[in-house]
Amino acid sequence: MDLWLLLGLVPALGLGAAGRYWWARRPPSRPAPSAAAPVAGAVPNPALSAVRAVLEALPDACIVVDATGRVVVRNAAAGELTAAAEGKPLASSLRIPGVLQAIERVVDGNPAEETEFVLPAPVERTIEAHIAPLAIGGGPMAMAFLYDTTLVTRVERMRADFVANASHELRTPLTSLSGFIETIRGPAKDDKEAQERFLEIMQEQAARMRRLIDDLLSLSRIELNEHVRPSGKADLVAIARDVVDAAQPMLGRAKVKVHIEAEPGAGPVLGERDELVQVVQNLLDNAVKYGGDGGDVMIRIGEASETTTACAIIDKGPGIAREHLPRLTERFYRVDAKTSRERGGTGLGLAIVKHILNRHRGRLEIESEPGKGSRFTIHLPTWIAAAP
Ligand code: ADP
């Protein structure tokens, strides 16, 4: 391949994962290479076949446009992303003035450009376009890389939302603590009775902050390990008994009785005991917190399929409306934030459950009906003893 052709292809060849990063971050100041003189009589342009072969090998959408705005080459990925057709004006399939104008400027000899736009149909996607001059003979052209950043944008938004939510959750008890400190040092300086009351509330708020920090740390630890599948043996029946024993003070206060029912032989699963304790604990906590004072809670353990064991935590509480069910495992998602906070919730319990189950290659099933109660079932791979 000629040197000039290789140079013309540099922007394309540089766009692997690392190249894309470089491309996205470089200042768009590279001067446009002077367009090579049209190759007289060179129809079809042999360089274009080489460009086409390279572009077809690239995973990202790429479109080459000439000075008349016509699509000269487009790879299969571009065909999936847009309706761009070779030989037709790009404007007839991609009606995004910002991109079309940027291409025009680059074809006119201006430096490479980057622009972002939204493709509204069939599903809304955010696309980052990198447009560079292409000098391969046959007149000035521009090569547009279309990089789908929908997922990256969504993850970025989720991260920002998470930080905002976590800060908000921590700031509320902190504000209350600072307020009470000021009151105790000021207006309530000599009021022993009020001080006692305020100190009690301050203790509750501090406990709330500690629970939140514990849950946040738990979540980040579990996420770090999520790709490592546990290989140990854990017994769900023993775990359920231990969790219920440890919860006796809370169960006593809430006047809730927990019954454990287990199928003979069911219980051993492939998993890490401490994490599964946390799963059962969080689900039992919720069943007691939301399941209505004085109600009974049932924990049922049994075989769910040839290879899986299920553990269901069932309450007879107020239940959850259907529209909330798919969102319950999102961080900080609550059906009723006020009730959750009043009952000591952090909004992270089910998110922790979901991540632990992901790590175990298990899953959480939620069934609930308003007025009838809820059933949270965990499904885990059954422990199969290795053959001797
Ligand atoms: P929280 O700390 O608020 O309990 P979770 O992630 O454990 O957070 O639960 C998310 C939300 O799901 C709760 O705020 C509550 O609205 C709802 N929820 C969870 N379990 C139950 C249940 N057994 N009955 C009714 N609502 C529940």
Tab-separated table of C-alpha atoms and ligand atoms in Angstrom:
chain	number	residue	atom	x	y	z
A	1	MET	CA	0.000	0.000	0.000
A	2	ASP	CA	1.353	3.473	-0.805
A	3	LEU	CA	2.633	5.652	1.984
A	4	TRP	CA	0.092	8.387	1.206
A	5	LEU	CA	-2.724	5.879	1.412
A	6	LEU	CA	-1.484	4.654	4.778
A	7	LEU	CA	-1.293	8.223	6.012
A	8	GLY	CA	-4.823	8.833	4.821
A	9	LEU	CA	-5.967	5.797	6.805
A	10	VAL	CA	-4.171	6.665	10.035
A	11	PRO	CA	-7.303	8.076	11.705
A	12	ALA	CA	-9.196	4.901	10.859
A	13	LEU	CA	-6.476	2.504	11.937
A	14	GLY	CA	-5.993	4.294	15.238
A	15	LEU	CA	-9.503	3.621	16.435
A	16	GLY	CA	-9.162	0.462	18.500
A	17	ALA	CA	-10.274	0.715	22.136
A	18	ALA	CA	-7.109	2.624	23.085
A	19	GLY	CA	-7.141	4.558	19.864
A	20	ARG	CA	-10.685	5.638	20.446
A	21	TYR	CA	-9.697	7.022	23.821
A	22	TRP	CA	-6.862	8.944	22.261
A	23	TRP	CA	-9.147	10.113	19.491
A	24	ALA	CA	-11.835	11.270	21.887
A	25	ARG	CA	-9.385	13.261	23.956
A	26	ARG	CA	-7.007	14.754	21.456
A	27	PRO	CA	-7.495	18.458	20.726
A	28	PRO	CA	-9.149	18.788	17.326
A	29	SER	CA	-6.282	20.837	16.062
A	30	ARG	CA	-4.653	18.514	13.565
A	31	PRO	CA	-4.265	20.449	10.340
A	32	ALA	CA	-6.119	18.980	7.394
A	33	PRO	CA	-3.803	17.225	5.017
A	34	SER	CA	-4.006	18.862	1.662
A	35	ALA	CA	-6.362	16.864	-0.476
A	36	ALA	CA	-4.488	14.805	-2.973
A	37	ALA	CA	-5.092	15.720	-6.556
A	38	PRO	CA	-7.850	13.687	-8.176
A	39	VAL	CA	-6.426	10.658	-9.875
A	40	ALA	CA	-7.239	11.167	-13.526
A	41	GLY	CA	-9.263	8.320	-14.929
A	42	ALA	CA	-8.864	6.268	-11.762
A	43	VAL	CA	-12.443	5.044	-11.588
A	44	PRO	CA	-12.972	3.095	-9.471
A	45	ASN	CA	-10.367	4.537	-7.120
A	46	PRO	CA	-8.305	1.514	-6.021
A	47	ALA	CA	-7.526	3.239	-2.720
A	48	LEU	CA	-11.226	3.139	-1.921
A	49	SER	CA	-11.249	-0.655	-2.053
A	50	ALA	CA	-8.439	-0.670	0.502
A	51	VAL	CA	-10.337	1.835	2.663
A	52	ARG	CA	-13.454	-0.299	2.406
A	53	ALA	CA	-11.556	-3.435	3.444
A	54	VAL	CA	-10.104	-1.665	6.483
A	55	LEU	CA	-13.413	-0.102	7.503
A	56	GLU	CA	-15.221	-3.435	7.272
A	57	ALA	CA	-12.738	-4.802	9.800
A	58	LEU	CA	-13.563	-2.055	12.299
A	59	PRO	CA	-16.252	-2.573	14.932
A	60	ASP	CA	-17.425	1.051	14.943
A	61	ALA	CA	-19.591	2.703	12.330
A	62	CYS	CA	-17.657	4.628	9.724
A	63	ILE	CA	-18.814	6.628	6.697
A	64	VAL	CA	-16.681	8.274	3.990
A	65	VAL	CA	-18.283	11.291	2.331
A	66	ASP	CA	-17.062	13.236	-0.695
A	67	ALA	CA	-17.171	16.968	-1.493
A	68	THR	CA	-20.727	16.713	-2.864
A	69	GLY	CA	-22.000	15.200	0.414
A	70	ARG	CA	-22.412	11.768	-1.180
A	71	VAL	CA	-21.629	8.588	0.795
A	72	VAL	CA	-18.634	7.001	-0.912
A	73	VAL	CA	-18.082	4.095	1.479
A	74	ARG	CA	-19.844	2.957	4.603
A	75	ASN	CA	-19.113	-0.157	6.614
A	76	ALA	CA	-21.638	-2.705	7.904
A	77	ALA	CA	-21.649	-1.157	11.397
A	78	ALA	CA	-22.671	2.192	9.865
A	79	GLY	CA	-25.454	0.407	7.980
A	80	GLU	CA	-26.785	-0.946	11.279
A	81	LEU	CA	-26.623	2.418	12.998
A	82	THR	CA	-27.953	4.607	10.175
A	83	ALA	CA	-29.751	4.247	6.861
A	84	ALA	CA	-26.738	5.707	4.993
A	85	ALA	CA	-26.419	4.161	1.526
A	86	GLU	CA	-23.412	4.352	-0.773
A	87	GLY	CA	-23.916	6.659	-3.750
A	88	LYS	CA	-26.705	8.597	-1.969
A	89	PRO	CA	-26.379	11.969	-0.191
A	90	LEU	CA	-25.669	11.475	3.521
A	91	ALA	CA	-28.234	14.216	4.231
A	92	SER	CA	-31.019	11.923	2.998
A	93	SER	CA	-30.378	9.362	5.747
A	94	LEU	CA	-28.740	11.309	8.578
A	95	ARG	CA	-30.704	14.497	9.080
A	96	ILE	CA	-28.458	15.978	11.743
A	97	PRO	CA	-27.398	19.473	10.589
A	98	GLY	CA	-24.532	19.665	13.117
A	99	VAL	CA	-22.870	16.530	11.705
A	100	LEU	CA	-23.499	17.426	8.061
A	101	GLN	CA	-22.036	20.912	8.532
A	102	ALA	CA	-18.992	19.532	10.362
A	103	ILE	CA	-18.380	17.098	7.486
A	104	GLU	CA	-18.670	19.957	5.005
A	105	ARG	CA	-16.113	22.026	6.924
A	106	VAL	CA	-13.660	19.126	7.078
A	107	VAL	CA	-14.073	18.348	3.370
A	108	ASP	CA	-13.404	22.052	2.729
A	109	GLY	CA	-9.934	21.636	4.236
A	110	ASN	CA	-10.616	22.514	7.861
A	111	PRO	CA	-9.178	20.497	10.769
A	112	ALA	CA	-10.796	17.345	12.178
A	113	GLU	CA	-13.884	17.873	14.344
A	114	GLU	CA	-15.852	16.083	17.018
A	115	THR	CA	-19.531	16.436	17.673
A	116	GLU	CA	-22.199	14.611	19.670
A	117	PHE	CA	-25.785	14.028	18.648
A	118	VAL	CA	-28.826	11.925	19.473
A	119	LEU	CA	-30.349	9.399	17.085
A	120	PRO	CA	-34.000	9.349	18.120
A	121	ALA	CA	-35.192	6.122	16.426
A	122	PRO	CA	-35.744	3.180	16.718
A	123	VAL	CA	-34.400	3.581	20.275
A	124	GLU	CA	-32.778	6.788	21.422
A	125	ARG	CA	-28.984	6.572	21.229
A	126	THR	CA	-26.236	9.085	21.935
A	127	ILE	CA	-23.591	9.117	19.225
A	128	GLU	CA	-20.192	10.739	19.262
A	129	ALA	CA	-18.946	11.608	15.768
A	130	HIS	CA	-15.257	12.064	14.945
A	131	ILE	CA	-14.792	13.584	11.531
A	132	ALA	CA	-11.375	13.651	9.909
A	133	PRO	CA	-10.087	14.594	6.470
A	134	LEU	CA	-9.279	11.668	4.204
A	135	ALA	CA	-6.660	12.086	1.493
A	136	ILE	CA	-6.697	9.082	-0.786
A	137	GLY	CA	-7.010	10.747	-4.143
A	138	GLY	CA	-10.209	11.315	-6.079
A	139	GLY	CA	-10.918	14.675	-4.455
A	140	PRO	CA	-11.277	15.817	-0.857
A	141	MET	CA	-13.231	13.514	1.432
A	142	ALA	CA	-14.080	13.211	5.093
A	143	MET	CA	-14.260	10.110	7.188
A	144	ALA	CA	-16.858	10.129	9.960
A	145	PHE	CA	-16.602	7.662	12.836
A	146	LEU	CA	-19.856	7.225	14.703
A	147	TYR	CA	-19.296	5.858	18.174
A	148	ASP	CA	-22.338	4.783	20.197
A	149	THR	CA	-21.827	6.247	23.688
A	150	THR	CA	-25.335	5.504	24.979
A	151	LEU	CA	-24.107	2.965	27.523
A	152	VAL	CA	-21.160	5.097	28.647
A	153	THR	CA	-23.472	8.109	29.029
A	154	ARG	CA	-25.974	6.044	31.014
A	155	VAL	CA	-23.286	4.621	33.332
A	156	GLU	CA	-21.898	8.125	33.838
A	157	ARG	CA	-25.377	9.419	34.723
A	158	MET	CA	-25.913	6.521	37.141
A	159	ARG	CA	-22.581	7.245	38.824
A	160	ALA	CA	-23.440	10.928	39.201
A	161	ASP	CA	-26.926	10.049	40.556
A	162	PHE	CA	-25.390	7.598	43.005
A	163	VAL	CA	-22.931	10.149	44.391
A	164	ALA	CA	-25.728	12.737	44.661
A	165	ASN	CA	-28.029	10.256	46.446
A	166	ALA	CA	-25.341	9.031	48.840
A	167	SER	CA	-24.354	12.614	49.733
A	168	HIS	CA	-27.980	13.560	50.270
A	169	GLU	CA	-28.593	10.532	52.520
A	170	LEU	CA	-25.541	11.410	54.633
A	171	ARG	CA	-26.210	15.128	54.718
A	172	THR	CA	-29.687	14.775	56.240
A	173	PRO	CA	-28.579	13.153	59.538
A	174	LEU	CA	-25.471	15.333	59.588
A	175	THR	CA	-27.585	18.507	59.387
A	176	SER	CA	-29.761	17.213	62.189
A	177	LEU	CA	-26.675	16.424	64.350
A	178	SER	CA	-25.195	19.907	63.817
A	179	GLY	CA	-28.574	21.484	64.635
A	180	PHE	CA	-28.882	19.614	67.932
A	181	ILE	CA	-25.283	20.403	68.929
A	182	GLU	CA	-26.022	24.108	68.457
A	183	THR	CA	-29.273	23.823	70.437
A	184	ILE	CA	-27.610	21.991	73.326
A	185	ARG	CA	-24.838	24.590	73.491
A	186	GLY	CA	-27.291	27.490	73.088
A	187	PRO	CA	-31.003	27.663	73.958
A	188	ALA	CA	-31.093	24.260	75.722
A	189	LYS	CA	-27.855	24.836	77.660
A	190	ASP	CA	-29.535	24.511	81.039
A	191	ASP	CA	-32.427	22.241	80.123
A	192	LYS	CA	-31.310	18.770	81.255
A	193	GLU	CA	-34.544	17.103	80.128
A	194	ALA	CA	-34.400	18.528	76.602
A	195	GLN	CA	-30.718	17.650	76.360
A	196	GLU	CA	-31.477	13.988	77.149
A	197	ARG	CA	-34.142	13.920	74.448
A	198	PHE	CA	-31.866	15.563	71.891
A	199	LEU	CA	-28.967	13.234	72.717
A	200	GLU	CA	-31.214	10.274	72.061
A	201	ILE	CA	-32.161	11.642	68.623
A	202	MET	CA	-28.502	12.394	67.918
A	203	GLN	CA	-27.626	8.812	68.741
A	204	GLU	CA	-30.278	7.590	66.294
A	205	GLN	CA	-28.957	9.893	63.566
A	206	ALA	CA	-25.384	8.733	64.159
A	207	ALA	CA	-26.561	5.107	63.942
A	208	ARG	CA	-28.305	5.938	60.679
A	209	MET	CA	-25.086	7.374	59.248
A	210	ARG	CA	-23.148	4.313	60.392
A	211	ARG	CA	-25.672	1.955	58.732
A	212	LEU	CA	-25.437	3.914	55.513
A	213	ILE	CA	-21.640	3.879	55.490
A	214	ASP	CA	-21.608	0.135	56.321
A	215	ASP	CA	-23.994	-0.557	53.430
A	216	LEU	CA	-22.017	1.623	51.010
A	217	LEU	CA	-18.792	-0.158	51.935
A	218	SER	CA	-20.496	-3.553	51.649
A	219	LEU	CA	-21.779	-2.698	48.212
A	220	SER	CA	-18.414	-1.540	46.913
A	221	ARG	CA	-16.643	-4.615	48.377
A	222	ILE	CA	-19.168	-6.957	46.753
A	223	GLU	CA	-18.896	-5.154	43.428
A	224	LEU	CA	-15.109	-5.487	43.485
A	225	ASN	CA	-15.432	-9.262	43.879
A	226	GLU	CA	-18.447	-9.730	41.654
A	227	HIS	CA	-16.465	-11.419	38.873
A	228	VAL	CA	-14.997	-14.043	41.243
A	229	ARG	CA	-17.433	-16.897	41.627
A	230	PRO	CA	-17.543	-18.412	45.139
A	231	SER	CA	-16.452	-22.046	45.295
A	232	GLY	CA	-17.324	-22.961	48.893
A	233	LYS	CA	-20.258	-24.813	50.399
A	234	ALA	CA	-22.888	-23.011	52.466
A	235	ASP	CA	-26.026	-24.420	54.059
A	236	LEU	CA	-29.104	-22.209	53.647
A	237	VAL	CA	-30.973	-23.952	56.483
A	238	ALA	CA	-28.150	-23.346	58.963
A	239	ILE	CA	-27.822	-19.762	57.692
A	240	ALA	CA	-31.567	-19.109	58.124
A	241	ARG	CA	-31.474	-20.495	61.697
A	242	ASP	CA	-28.429	-18.383	62.618
A	243	VAL	CA	-29.948	-15.233	61.129
A	244	VAL	CA	-33.236	-15.787	62.993
A	245	ASP	CA	-31.373	-16.450	66.276
A	246	ALA	CA	-29.343	-13.273	65.901
A	247	ALA	CA	-32.504	-11.289	65.067
A	248	GLN	CA	-34.362	-12.342	68.257
A	249	PRO	CA	-34.121	-8.912	69.951
A	250	MET	CA	-35.519	-7.187	66.832
A	251	LEU	CA	-38.207	-9.866	66.405
A	252	GLY	CA	-39.189	-9.453	70.050
A	253	ARG	CA	-39.537	-5.680	69.701
A	254	ALA	CA	-41.636	-6.066	66.536
A	255	LYS	CA	-43.598	-9.003	68.019
A	256	VAL	CA	-42.904	-11.058	64.915
A	257	LYS	CA	-42.511	-14.832	64.834
A	258	VAL	CA	-40.409	-16.460	62.125
A	259	HIS	CA	-41.072	-20.036	61.014
A	260	ILE	CA	-38.479	-21.965	59.051
A	261	GLU	CA	-39.631	-24.810	56.814
A	262	ALA	CA	-37.061	-26.876	54.955
A	263	GLU	CA	-37.433	-29.798	52.582
A	264	PRO	CA	-35.409	-32.773	53.798
A	265	GLY	CA	-31.930	-32.710	52.291
A	266	ALA	CA	-32.347	-29.196	50.851
A	267	GLY	CA	-30.006	-26.391	51.927
A	268	PRO	CA	-26.434	-26.915	50.726
A	269	VAL	CA	-25.542	-24.439	47.983
A	270	LEU	CA	-22.423	-23.242	46.209
A	271	GLY	CA	-21.652	-20.009	47.963
A	272	GLU	CA	-19.912	-17.889	50.524
A	273	ARG	CA	-21.556	-18.188	53.906
A	274	ASP	CA	-20.948	-14.619	55.143
A	275	GLU	CA	-22.431	-13.070	52.017
A	276	LEU	CA	-25.461	-15.379	52.067
A	277	VAL	CA	-25.995	-14.489	55.735
A	278	GLN	CA	-26.161	-10.854	54.607
A	279	VAL	CA	-28.719	-11.754	51.909
A	280	VAL	CA	-31.051	-13.606	54.294
A	281	GLN	CA	-30.544	-10.926	56.967
A	282	ASN	CA	-31.497	-8.095	54.590
A	283	LEU	CA	-34.589	-9.942	53.348
A	284	LEU	CA	-35.686	-10.871	56.863
A	285	ASP	CA	-35.078	-7.277	58.029
A	286	ASN	CA	-37.363	-6.031	55.266
A	287	ALA	CA	-40.045	-8.646	55.964
A	288	VAL	CA	-40.102	-7.510	59.601
A	289	LYS	CA	-39.707	-3.771	58.846
A	290	TYR	CA	-42.430	-3.615	56.227
A	291	GLY	CA	-44.342	-6.822	56.888
A	292	GLY	CA	-46.510	-5.303	59.590
A	293	ASP	CA	-46.019	-5.534	63.336
A	294	GLY	CA	-47.085	-8.761	64.906
A	295	GLY	CA	-47.334	-10.654	61.623
A	296	ASP	CA	-45.647	-13.956	61.048
A	297	VAL	CA	-42.801	-14.404	58.600
A	298	MET	CA	-42.063	-17.688	56.865
A	299	ILE	CA	-38.705	-18.840	55.521
A	300	ARG	CA	-39.103	-21.746	53.142
A	301	ILE	CA	-36.119	-23.641	51.746
A	302	GLY	CA	-36.364	-26.288	49.062
A	303	GLU	CA	-35.190	-27.618	45.758
A	304	ALA	CA	-36.270	-25.324	42.895
A	305	SER	CA	-34.878	-27.316	39.979
A	306	GLU	CA	-32.412	-30.137	39.402
A	307	THR	CA	-29.536	-27.736	39.908
A	308	THR	CA	-30.913	-24.917	42.060
A	309	THR	CA	-32.093	-24.411	45.614
A	310	ALA	CA	-34.540	-21.689	46.594
A	311	CYS	CA	-35.042	-19.838	49.846
A	312	ALA	CA	-38.225	-17.756	50.074
A	313	ILE	CA	-38.864	-15.114	52.735
A	314	ILE	CA	-42.599	-14.554	52.919
A	315	ASP	CA	-44.464	-11.853	54.832
A	316	LYS	CA	-48.105	-10.930	55.154
A	317	GLY	CA	-47.478	-7.208	55.068
A	318	PRO	CA	-48.995	-4.497	52.878
A	319	GLY	CA	-47.307	-5.766	49.718
A	320	ILE	CA	-45.830	-3.684	46.906
A	321	ALA	CA	-47.607	-2.273	43.837
A	322	ARG	CA	-46.593	-3.910	40.567
A	323	GLU	CA	-44.962	-0.826	39.010
A	324	HIS	CA	-42.303	-0.698	41.747
A	325	LEU	CA	-41.163	-4.323	41.475
A	326	PRO	CA	-38.638	-3.963	38.610
A	327	ARG	CA	-36.911	-1.034	40.351
A	328	LEU	CA	-36.641	-2.342	43.920
A	329	THR	CA	-33.022	-3.521	43.546
A	330	GLU	CA	-31.819	-0.110	42.308
A	331	ARG	CA	-29.672	1.746	44.800
A	332	PHE	CA	-31.707	4.125	46.972
A	333	TYR	CA	-34.971	3.166	45.294
A	334	ARG	CA	-37.763	3.048	47.862
A	335	VAL	CA	-41.513	2.723	47.511
A	336	ASP	CA	-41.922	5.214	50.332
A	337	ALA	CA	-38.735	7.010	51.407
A	338	LYS	CA	-40.270	8.375	54.611
A	339	THR	CA	-41.363	4.942	55.885
A	340	SER	CA	-38.010	3.426	54.938
A	341	ARG	CA	-36.069	6.108	56.861
A	342	GLU	CA	-38.377	5.918	59.877
A	343	ARG	CA	-37.755	2.170	60.032
A	344	GLY	CA	-33.989	2.495	59.755
A	345	GLY	CA	-33.727	1.670	56.040
A	346	THR	CA	-30.852	2.882	53.872
A	347	GLY	CA	-32.361	2.073	50.472
A	348	LEU	CA	-29.394	-0.212	49.736
A	349	GLY	CA	-30.513	-3.553	51.204
A	350	LEU	CA	-31.934	-5.076	48.026
A	351	ALA	CA	-29.116	-3.659	45.870
A	352	ILE	CA	-26.679	-5.544	48.116
A	353	VAL	CA	-28.803	-8.702	47.789
A	354	LYS	CA	-28.802	-8.404	43.995
A	355	HIS	CA	-25.030	-7.974	43.736
A	356	ILE	CA	-24.306	-10.872	46.077
A	357	LEU	CA	-26.631	-13.097	44.051
A	358	ASN	CA	-25.005	-11.940	40.790
A	359	ARG	CA	-21.651	-13.026	42.173
A	360	HIS	CA	-23.154	-16.402	43.085
A	361	ARG	CA	-24.742	-16.767	39.622
A	362	GLY	CA	-28.033	-16.792	41.452
A	363	ARG	CA	-31.092	-14.569	41.144
A	364	LEU	CA	-33.774	-12.817	43.150
A	365	GLU	CA	-37.442	-13.296	42.382
A	366	ILE	CA	-39.939	-10.811	43.837
A	367	GLU	CA	-43.651	-11.556	44.006
A	368	SER	CA	-45.957	-9.174	45.769
A	369	GLU	CA	-49.526	-8.052	45.753
A	370	PRO	CA	-50.901	-5.014	47.581
A	371	GLY	CA	-52.870	-6.148	50.605
A	372	LYS	CA	-51.579	-9.712	50.456
A	373	GLY	CA	-47.887	-9.544	51.339
A	374	SER	CA	-44.585	-10.198	49.628
A	375	ARG	CA	-42.397	-13.151	48.772
A	376	PHE	CA	-38.697	-12.590	48.067
A	377	THR	CA	-37.111	-15.785	46.739
A	378	ILE	CA	-33.408	-16.316	46.213
A	379	HIS	CA	-32.305	-19.003	43.771
A	380	LEU	CA	-28.788	-20.410	44.132
A	381	PRO	CA	-26.808	-23.221	42.522
A	382	THR	CA	-27.187	-26.378	44.616
A	383	TRP	CA	-23.976	-27.768	46.087
A	384	ILE	CA	-23.199	-30.970	44.235
A	385	ALA	CA	-20.683	-33.123	46.071
A	386	ALA	CA	-17.683	-33.895	43.862
A	387	ALA	CA	-17.404	-37.553	42.913
A	388	PRO	CA	-14.739	-39.366	44.984
B	1	ADP	P1	-34.571	-0.094	52.644
B	1	ADP	O1	-33.315	0.095	53.386
B	1	ADP	O2	-35.295	1.158	52.350
B	1	ADP	O3	-35.435	-1.148	53.249
B	1	ADP	P2	-34.189	-1.972	50.479
B	1	ADP	O4	-33.288	-1.899	49.299
B	1	ADP	O5	-33.982	-3.113	51.412
B	1	ADP	O6	-34.097	-0.586	51.200
B	1	ADP	O7	-35.680	-2.034	49.960
B	1	ADP	C1	-36.108	-1.109	48.974
B	1	ADP	C2	-37.577	-0.784	49.157
B	1	ADP	O8	-38.368	-1.932	48.832
B	1	ADP	C3	-37.968	-0.444	50.571
B	1	ADP	O9	-37.735	0.919	50.851
B	1	ADP	C4	-39.460	-0.769	50.574
B	1	ADP	O10	-40.183	0.306	50.038
B	1	ADP	C5	-39.563	-1.945	49.614
B	1	ADP	N1	-39.608	-3.258	50.302
B	1	ADP	C6	-38.585	-4.120	50.472
B	1	ADP	N2	-38.999	-5.234	51.083
B	1	ADP	C7	-40.316	-5.094	51.319
B	1	ADP	C8	-41.343	-5.919	51.915
B	1	ADP	N3	-41.066	-7.127	52.421
B	1	ADP	N4	-42.610	-5.433	51.949
B	1	ADP	C9	-42.912	-4.206	51.426
B	1	ADP	N5	-41.991	-3.382	50.855
B	1	ADP	C10	-40.722	-3.823	50.798
